[in-house]
Amino acid sequence: MRAALLCFLLAAPVLLVAGSPVYKSDNGTVPLVIWHGMGDSCCNPLSMGAMKKMIEEEISGIYVLSLMIGKNVVQDTENGFFLNVNEQVSMACSQLAQDPQLKGGYNAMGFSQGAQFLRAVAQRCPSPPMKNLISVGGQHQGVYGLPRCPGESSHICDMIRKALNSGAYSDLVQKHLVQKHSLFLADINQERAVNETYKKNLQLLEKFVMVKFLQDTVVDPVDTEWFGFLKTGQAKETETLQESLLYKEDRLGLAAMDKAGKLDFLATEGDHLQFSREWFTANLVPYLQ
């Protein structure tokens, strides 16, 4: 898989948006858990904070938990770059298990890398139960391409570039730089061995929704947002999920989910994480109600 990195999450475009029994509050809503992408934080008023507020406006009375990985916003942002992904997933599972609002179940929505992290939660931590998983620009078979690094994020990007160039395939880099997380992806994608528990837990989802951005200049190949990737042995032609061995051998249960109508593939015009509030309300809010 290609080495990758996202130096700057496009927070401003986000402003354009401005099986098991599931817990419902008195007004009939299902709790929602959201996980941000790299370079962002749980509570940035220009991105995840605005997203949380918008969802609360669209669905009156809904409980929305925006995951913070760390003790504060600074740690949350840094951990998105540097903390071992498995540790992040473990911390998220602990938060979910301890939140009484989620004890009967919840929906989940991940943005960019937060999408595959939440898929790991679904596969590893079935309690409390996840109902619908919505992946917004997630990279389920590959990671990021190197984008531009404007503004204050440039020094972070330069540092990570040097680490990637000097030791891109070392265990140290893979374990401590999130964007070089092939060890993590190999595990949750069943590349080494089939973990039947992962397969069973993922199939507990009622819906697994994947959103692809048709003009995405950050994710390469963009097909990974629909669980596709490059064909083996070359770096130009891609294959769909349905053409992959992962699907044909049904190592993760995705073929069974597809046949059961549990996989939904959505597409929208625009670059990475760029969509309108109108599109979000029409296409994603129905999965949250």
Short mmCIF file of C-alpha atoms in Angstrom, two decimals:
data_model
loop_
_atom_site.label_atom_id
_atom_site.label_comp_id
_atom_site.label_asym_id
_atom_site.label_seq_id
_atom_site.Cartn_x
_atom_site.Cartn_y
_atom_site.Cartn_z
CA MET A 1 0.00 0.00 0.00
CA ARG A 2 1.16 3.48 -0.76
CA ALA A 3 2.79 5.64 1.87
CA ALA A 4 0.59 8.55 2.62
CA LEU A 5 -0.14 11.59 4.64
CA LEU A 6 -2.71 14.27 5.15
CA CYS A 7 -0.95 17.43 6.32
CA PHE A 8 -3.98 19.65 6.49
CA LEU A 9 -7.58 18.61 6.91
CA LEU A 10 -9.79 20.80 4.76
CA ALA A 11 -11.79 22.18 7.64
CA ALA A 12 -13.19 25.16 5.76
CA PRO A 13 -15.02 23.01 3.17
CA VAL A 14 -16.66 21.15 6.01
CA LEU A 15 -18.30 24.46 6.85
CA LEU A 16 -20.14 24.12 3.57
CA VAL A 17 -22.08 21.38 5.27
CA ALA A 18 -22.36 23.12 7.79
CA GLY A 19 -29.39 -5.81 14.23
CA SER A 20 -29.33 -5.30 17.97
CA PRO A 21 -31.87 -3.22 19.83
CA VAL A 22 -30.79 0.41 19.76
CA TYR A 23 -31.26 2.94 22.55
CA LYS A 24 -33.69 5.72 21.70
CA SER A 25 -34.38 8.78 23.79
CA ASP A 26 -37.89 9.90 24.60
CA ASN A 27 -38.12 11.80 21.32
CA GLY A 28 -37.21 8.72 19.27
CA THR A 29 -33.68 9.69 18.23
CA VAL A 30 -30.66 7.36 18.03
CA PRO A 31 -27.36 8.63 19.53
CA LEU A 32 -24.58 9.48 17.09
CA VAL A 33 -20.82 9.11 17.50
CA ILE A 34 -18.55 11.06 15.13
CA TRP A 35 -14.77 10.79 14.65
CA HIS A 36 -12.75 13.51 12.92
CA GLY A 37 -9.97 13.20 10.37
CA MET A 38 -6.26 13.98 10.63
CA GLY A 39 -5.30 17.53 11.49
CA ASP A 40 -8.70 18.18 13.03
CA SER A 41 -10.07 17.78 16.53
CA CYS A 42 -13.30 16.77 18.18
CA CYS A 43 -14.41 20.29 18.91
CA ASN A 44 -13.02 22.65 16.27
CA PRO A 45 -15.81 25.22 15.81
CA LEU A 46 -14.96 25.45 12.10
CA SER A 47 -15.29 21.71 11.44
CA MET A 48 -16.46 19.03 13.88
CA GLY A 49 -18.02 21.58 16.18
CA ALA A 50 -20.01 22.98 13.27
CA MET A 51 -20.90 19.47 12.13
CA LYS A 52 -22.19 18.51 15.56
CA LYS A 53 -24.26 21.69 15.77
CA MET A 54 -25.71 21.15 12.29
CA ILE A 55 -26.78 17.58 13.06
CA GLU A 56 -28.38 18.72 16.31
CA GLU A 57 -30.31 21.32 14.33
CA GLU A 58 -31.43 18.78 11.74
CA ILE A 59 -32.47 16.11 14.28
CA SER A 60 -34.02 17.69 17.33
CA GLY A 61 -33.00 16.12 20.62
CA ILE A 62 -30.26 13.87 19.23
CA TYR A 63 -27.26 13.04 21.43
CA VAL A 64 -24.01 13.58 19.47
CA LEU A 65 -20.65 12.47 20.86
CA SER A 66 -17.61 13.83 19.02
CA LEU A 67 -14.71 11.61 20.06
CA MET A 68 -11.72 13.25 21.75
CA ILE A 69 -8.62 11.06 21.76
CA GLY A 70 -6.66 12.55 24.63
CA LYS A 71 -7.27 14.82 27.58
CA ASN A 72 -7.75 18.01 25.56
CA VAL A 73 -8.11 19.39 22.06
CA VAL A 74 -4.34 19.78 21.58
CA GLN A 75 -3.69 16.15 22.47
CA ASP A 76 -6.59 15.07 20.28
CA THR A 77 -5.07 16.85 17.27
CA GLU A 78 -1.55 15.54 17.91
CA ASN A 79 -2.76 12.00 18.49
CA GLY A 80 -4.40 12.05 15.08
CA PHE A 81 -0.89 12.32 13.63
CA PHE A 82 1.26 10.32 16.01
CA LEU A 83 -0.58 7.96 18.37
CA ASN A 84 -0.61 4.27 17.45
CA VAL A 85 -3.95 3.61 15.74
CA ASN A 86 -4.71 0.54 17.82
CA GLU A 87 -4.33 2.65 20.96
CA GLN A 88 -6.69 5.25 19.52
CA VAL A 89 -9.31 2.60 18.76
CA SER A 90 -8.93 1.14 22.24
CA MET A 91 -9.41 4.59 23.80
CA ALA A 92 -12.51 5.14 21.69
CA CYS A 93 -13.97 1.77 22.69
CA SER A 94 -13.44 2.66 26.34
CA GLN A 95 -15.23 5.99 25.93
CA LEU A 96 -18.18 4.34 24.22
CA ALA A 97 -18.49 1.60 26.84
CA GLN A 98 -18.52 4.16 29.65
CA ASP A 99 -21.09 6.50 28.13
CA PRO A 100 -24.55 5.70 29.56
CA GLN A 101 -26.23 7.48 26.64
CA LEU A 102 -24.91 4.79 24.30
CA LYS A 103 -25.69 1.70 26.33
CA GLY A 104 -28.43 0.53 23.97
CA GLY A 105 -26.62 1.36 20.73
CA TYR A 106 -25.71 4.21 18.41
CA ASN A 107 -25.02 5.27 14.84
CA ALA A 108 -21.47 6.21 13.83
CA MET A 109 -20.06 8.62 11.27
CA GLY A 110 -16.35 8.88 10.48
CA PHE A 111 -14.67 11.59 8.43
CA SER A 112 -11.60 10.66 6.39
CA GLN A 113 -9.33 8.47 8.57
CA GLY A 114 -11.95 8.57 11.32
CA ALA A 115 -14.07 6.32 9.10
CA GLN A 116 -11.73 3.34 9.08
CA PHE A 117 -11.03 3.88 12.78
CA LEU A 118 -14.76 3.58 13.49
CA ARG A 119 -14.91 0.45 11.32
CA ALA A 120 -12.26 -1.02 13.62
CA VAL A 121 -14.50 -0.12 16.56
CA ALA A 122 -17.38 -2.01 14.93
CA GLN A 123 -15.19 -5.06 14.36
CA ARG A 124 -13.45 -5.10 17.74
CA CYS A 125 -15.96 -3.59 20.18
CA PRO A 126 -19.53 -4.77 19.56
CA SER A 127 -20.79 -3.44 22.90
CA PRO A 128 -22.47 -1.01 22.90
CA PRO A 129 -23.82 -2.02 19.49
CA MET A 130 -23.21 0.12 16.42
CA LYS A 131 -26.27 0.35 14.18
CA ASN A 132 -25.28 2.24 11.02
CA LEU A 133 -21.71 3.13 10.05
CA ILE A 134 -21.28 6.06 7.65
CA SER A 135 -17.85 6.50 6.10
CA VAL A 136 -17.35 10.00 4.71
CA GLY A 137 -14.26 9.92 2.50
CA GLY A 138 -12.68 7.05 4.44
CA GLN A 139 -9.77 5.08 2.96
CA HIS A 140 -10.66 1.45 3.60
CA GLN A 141 -8.05 -0.16 1.35
CA GLY A 142 -5.39 2.53 1.23
CA VAL A 143 -4.29 5.73 2.84
CA TYR A 144 -3.72 9.32 1.70
CA GLY A 145 -1.74 10.80 -1.11
CA LEU A 146 0.53 13.74 -0.27
CA PRO A 147 -1.48 16.96 -0.56
CA ARG A 148 -0.44 20.58 -0.26
CA CYS A 149 0.48 21.75 3.23
CA PRO A 150 -0.52 25.39 3.66
CA GLY A 151 -0.43 27.61 6.71
CA GLU A 152 0.43 26.52 10.21
CA SER A 153 0.37 22.81 9.38
CA SER A 154 3.44 23.06 7.12
CA HIS A 155 6.04 22.38 9.80
CA ILE A 156 4.19 19.25 10.89
CA CYS A 157 4.00 18.02 7.32
CA ASP A 158 7.69 18.65 6.71
CA MET A 159 8.60 16.67 9.81
CA ILE A 160 6.39 13.74 8.84
CA ARG A 161 7.66 13.75 5.27
CA LYS A 162 11.23 13.35 6.56
CA ALA A 163 10.18 10.46 8.78
CA LEU A 164 8.37 8.75 5.92
CA ASN A 165 11.27 9.22 3.53
CA SER A 166 13.86 7.96 6.00
CA GLY A 167 12.02 4.93 7.29
CA ALA A 168 8.75 4.44 5.50
CA TYR A 169 8.47 0.72 6.10
CA SER A 170 10.05 0.37 9.54
CA ASP A 171 7.93 -0.88 12.42
CA LEU A 172 8.72 2.32 14.32
CA VAL A 173 7.25 4.53 11.63
CA GLN A 174 4.25 2.27 11.06
CA LYS A 175 3.42 2.18 14.75
CA HIS A 176 3.89 5.86 15.53
CA LEU A 177 2.93 7.79 12.40
CA VAL A 178 -0.75 7.21 11.78
CA GLN A 179 -0.63 7.73 8.04
CA LYS A 180 1.84 4.88 7.70
CA HIS A 181 -0.60 2.45 9.33
CA SER A 182 -0.49 -0.57 7.05
CA LEU A 183 -0.11 -2.82 10.09
CA PHE A 184 -3.49 -1.61 11.31
CA LEU A 185 -5.18 -1.88 7.91
CA ALA A 186 -3.75 -5.34 7.32
CA ASP A 187 -5.35 -6.46 10.57
CA ILE A 188 -8.83 -4.99 10.15
CA ASN A 189 -8.92 -5.98 6.46
CA GLN A 190 -8.08 -9.62 7.25
CA GLU A 191 -4.98 -9.61 5.03
CA ARG A 192 -2.92 -11.89 7.29
CA ALA A 193 -5.56 -14.23 8.62
CA VAL A 194 -9.33 -14.33 8.97
CA ASN A 195 -10.52 -13.25 12.39
CA GLU A 196 -14.02 -14.68 12.55
CA THR A 197 -14.95 -12.30 15.35
CA TYR A 198 -14.18 -9.28 13.14
CA LYS A 199 -16.28 -10.81 10.38
CA LYS A 200 -19.18 -11.60 12.67
CA ASN A 201 -19.17 -8.20 14.37
CA LEU A 202 -19.07 -6.19 11.14
CA GLN A 203 -22.09 -8.08 9.84
CA LEU A 204 -24.06 -6.92 12.88
CA LEU A 205 -24.33 -3.51 11.22
CA GLU A 206 -27.68 -2.66 9.71
CA LYS A 207 -26.02 -0.38 7.14
CA PHE A 208 -22.44 0.36 6.08
CA VAL A 209 -22.57 3.53 4.00
CA MET A 210 -19.52 4.71 2.00
CA VAL A 211 -19.30 8.21 0.53
CA LYS A 212 -16.87 8.90 -2.34
CA PHE A 213 -15.79 12.39 -3.45
CA LEU A 214 -15.59 12.40 -7.23
CA GLN A 215 -13.06 15.25 -7.48
CA ASP A 216 -10.96 14.13 -4.52
CA THR A 217 -7.37 15.39 -4.82
CA VAL A 218 -6.27 14.13 -1.40
CA VAL A 219 -7.10 10.42 -1.48
CA ASP A 220 -5.29 8.22 -4.02
CA PRO A 221 -6.82 6.09 -5.37
CA VAL A 222 -10.25 7.56 -4.71
CA ASP A 223 -11.75 4.09 -5.23
CA THR A 224 -10.58 3.23 -1.71
CA GLU A 225 -13.49 5.35 -0.43
CA TRP A 226 -15.74 2.60 -1.82
CA PHE A 227 -13.40 -0.16 -0.56
CA GLY A 228 -11.66 -0.52 -3.96
CA PHE A 229 -7.94 -0.24 -4.61
CA LEU A 230 -5.15 -0.68 -7.14
CA LYS A 231 -4.92 -3.98 -8.98
CA THR A 232 -2.03 -6.11 -7.76
CA GLY A 233 1.40 -5.51 -9.28
CA GLN A 234 0.91 -2.05 -10.77
CA ALA A 235 -0.05 1.47 -9.79
CA LYS A 236 -2.51 2.70 -12.43
CA GLU A 237 -5.52 0.43 -12.83
CA THR A 238 -7.98 0.04 -10.00
CA GLU A 239 -10.47 -2.63 -9.05
CA THR A 240 -13.79 -2.35 -7.28
CA LEU A 241 -14.61 -3.99 -3.99
CA GLN A 242 -16.65 -6.59 -5.85
CA GLU A 243 -13.64 -7.47 -8.03
CA SER A 244 -11.27 -7.93 -5.09
CA LEU A 245 -10.21 -11.16 -3.40
CA LEU A 246 -11.38 -9.67 -0.12
CA TYR A 247 -14.90 -9.71 -1.53
CA LYS A 248 -14.68 -12.91 -3.60
CA GLU A 249 -13.34 -14.88 -0.63
CA ASP A 250 -15.61 -12.89 1.69
CA ARG A 251 -12.85 -12.60 4.26
CA LEU A 252 -14.60 -9.73 6.04
CA GLY A 253 -18.25 -10.53 5.40
CA LEU A 254 -18.70 -7.67 2.93
CA ALA A 255 -20.05 -9.94 0.18
CA ALA A 256 -22.68 -11.30 2.53
CA MET A 257 -23.55 -7.77 3.64
CA ASP A 258 -23.81 -6.64 0.01
CA LYS A 259 -26.18 -9.47 -0.85
CA ALA A 260 -28.26 -8.61 2.21
CA GLY A 261 -28.56 -4.98 1.08
CA LYS A 262 -26.44 -3.65 3.92
CA LEU A 263 -23.84 -1.82 1.78
CA ASP A 264 -24.73 1.57 0.32
CA PHE A 265 -22.35 3.41 -2.03
CA LEU A 266 -22.91 7.16 -2.35
CA ALA A 267 -21.01 9.70 -4.45
CA THR A 268 -20.89 13.48 -4.50
CA GLU A 269 -19.15 16.11 -6.58
CA GLY A 270 -16.34 18.00 -4.92
CA ASP A 271 -12.92 17.60 -3.36
CA HIS A 272 -12.14 15.75 -0.13
CA LEU A 273 -14.83 16.37 2.51
CA GLN A 274 -16.48 19.11 0.46
CA PHE A 275 -20.26 18.87 0.39
CA SER A 276 -23.23 21.12 0.97
CA ARG A 277 -25.57 21.08 3.90
CA GLU A 278 -28.38 20.31 1.47
CA TRP A 279 -26.57 17.22 0.16
CA PHE A 280 -25.79 16.04 3.70
CA THR A 281 -29.37 16.50 4.84
CA ALA A 282 -30.86 14.73 1.82
CA ASN A 283 -28.42 11.82 1.67
CA LEU A 284 -26.99 11.14 5.13
CA VAL A 285 -29.48 12.40 7.71
CA PRO A 286 -31.99 9.64 6.81
CA TYR A 287 -29.48 7.06 8.10
CA LEU A 288 -29.39 8.86 11.44
CA GLN A 289 -33.13 8.89 12.06
#
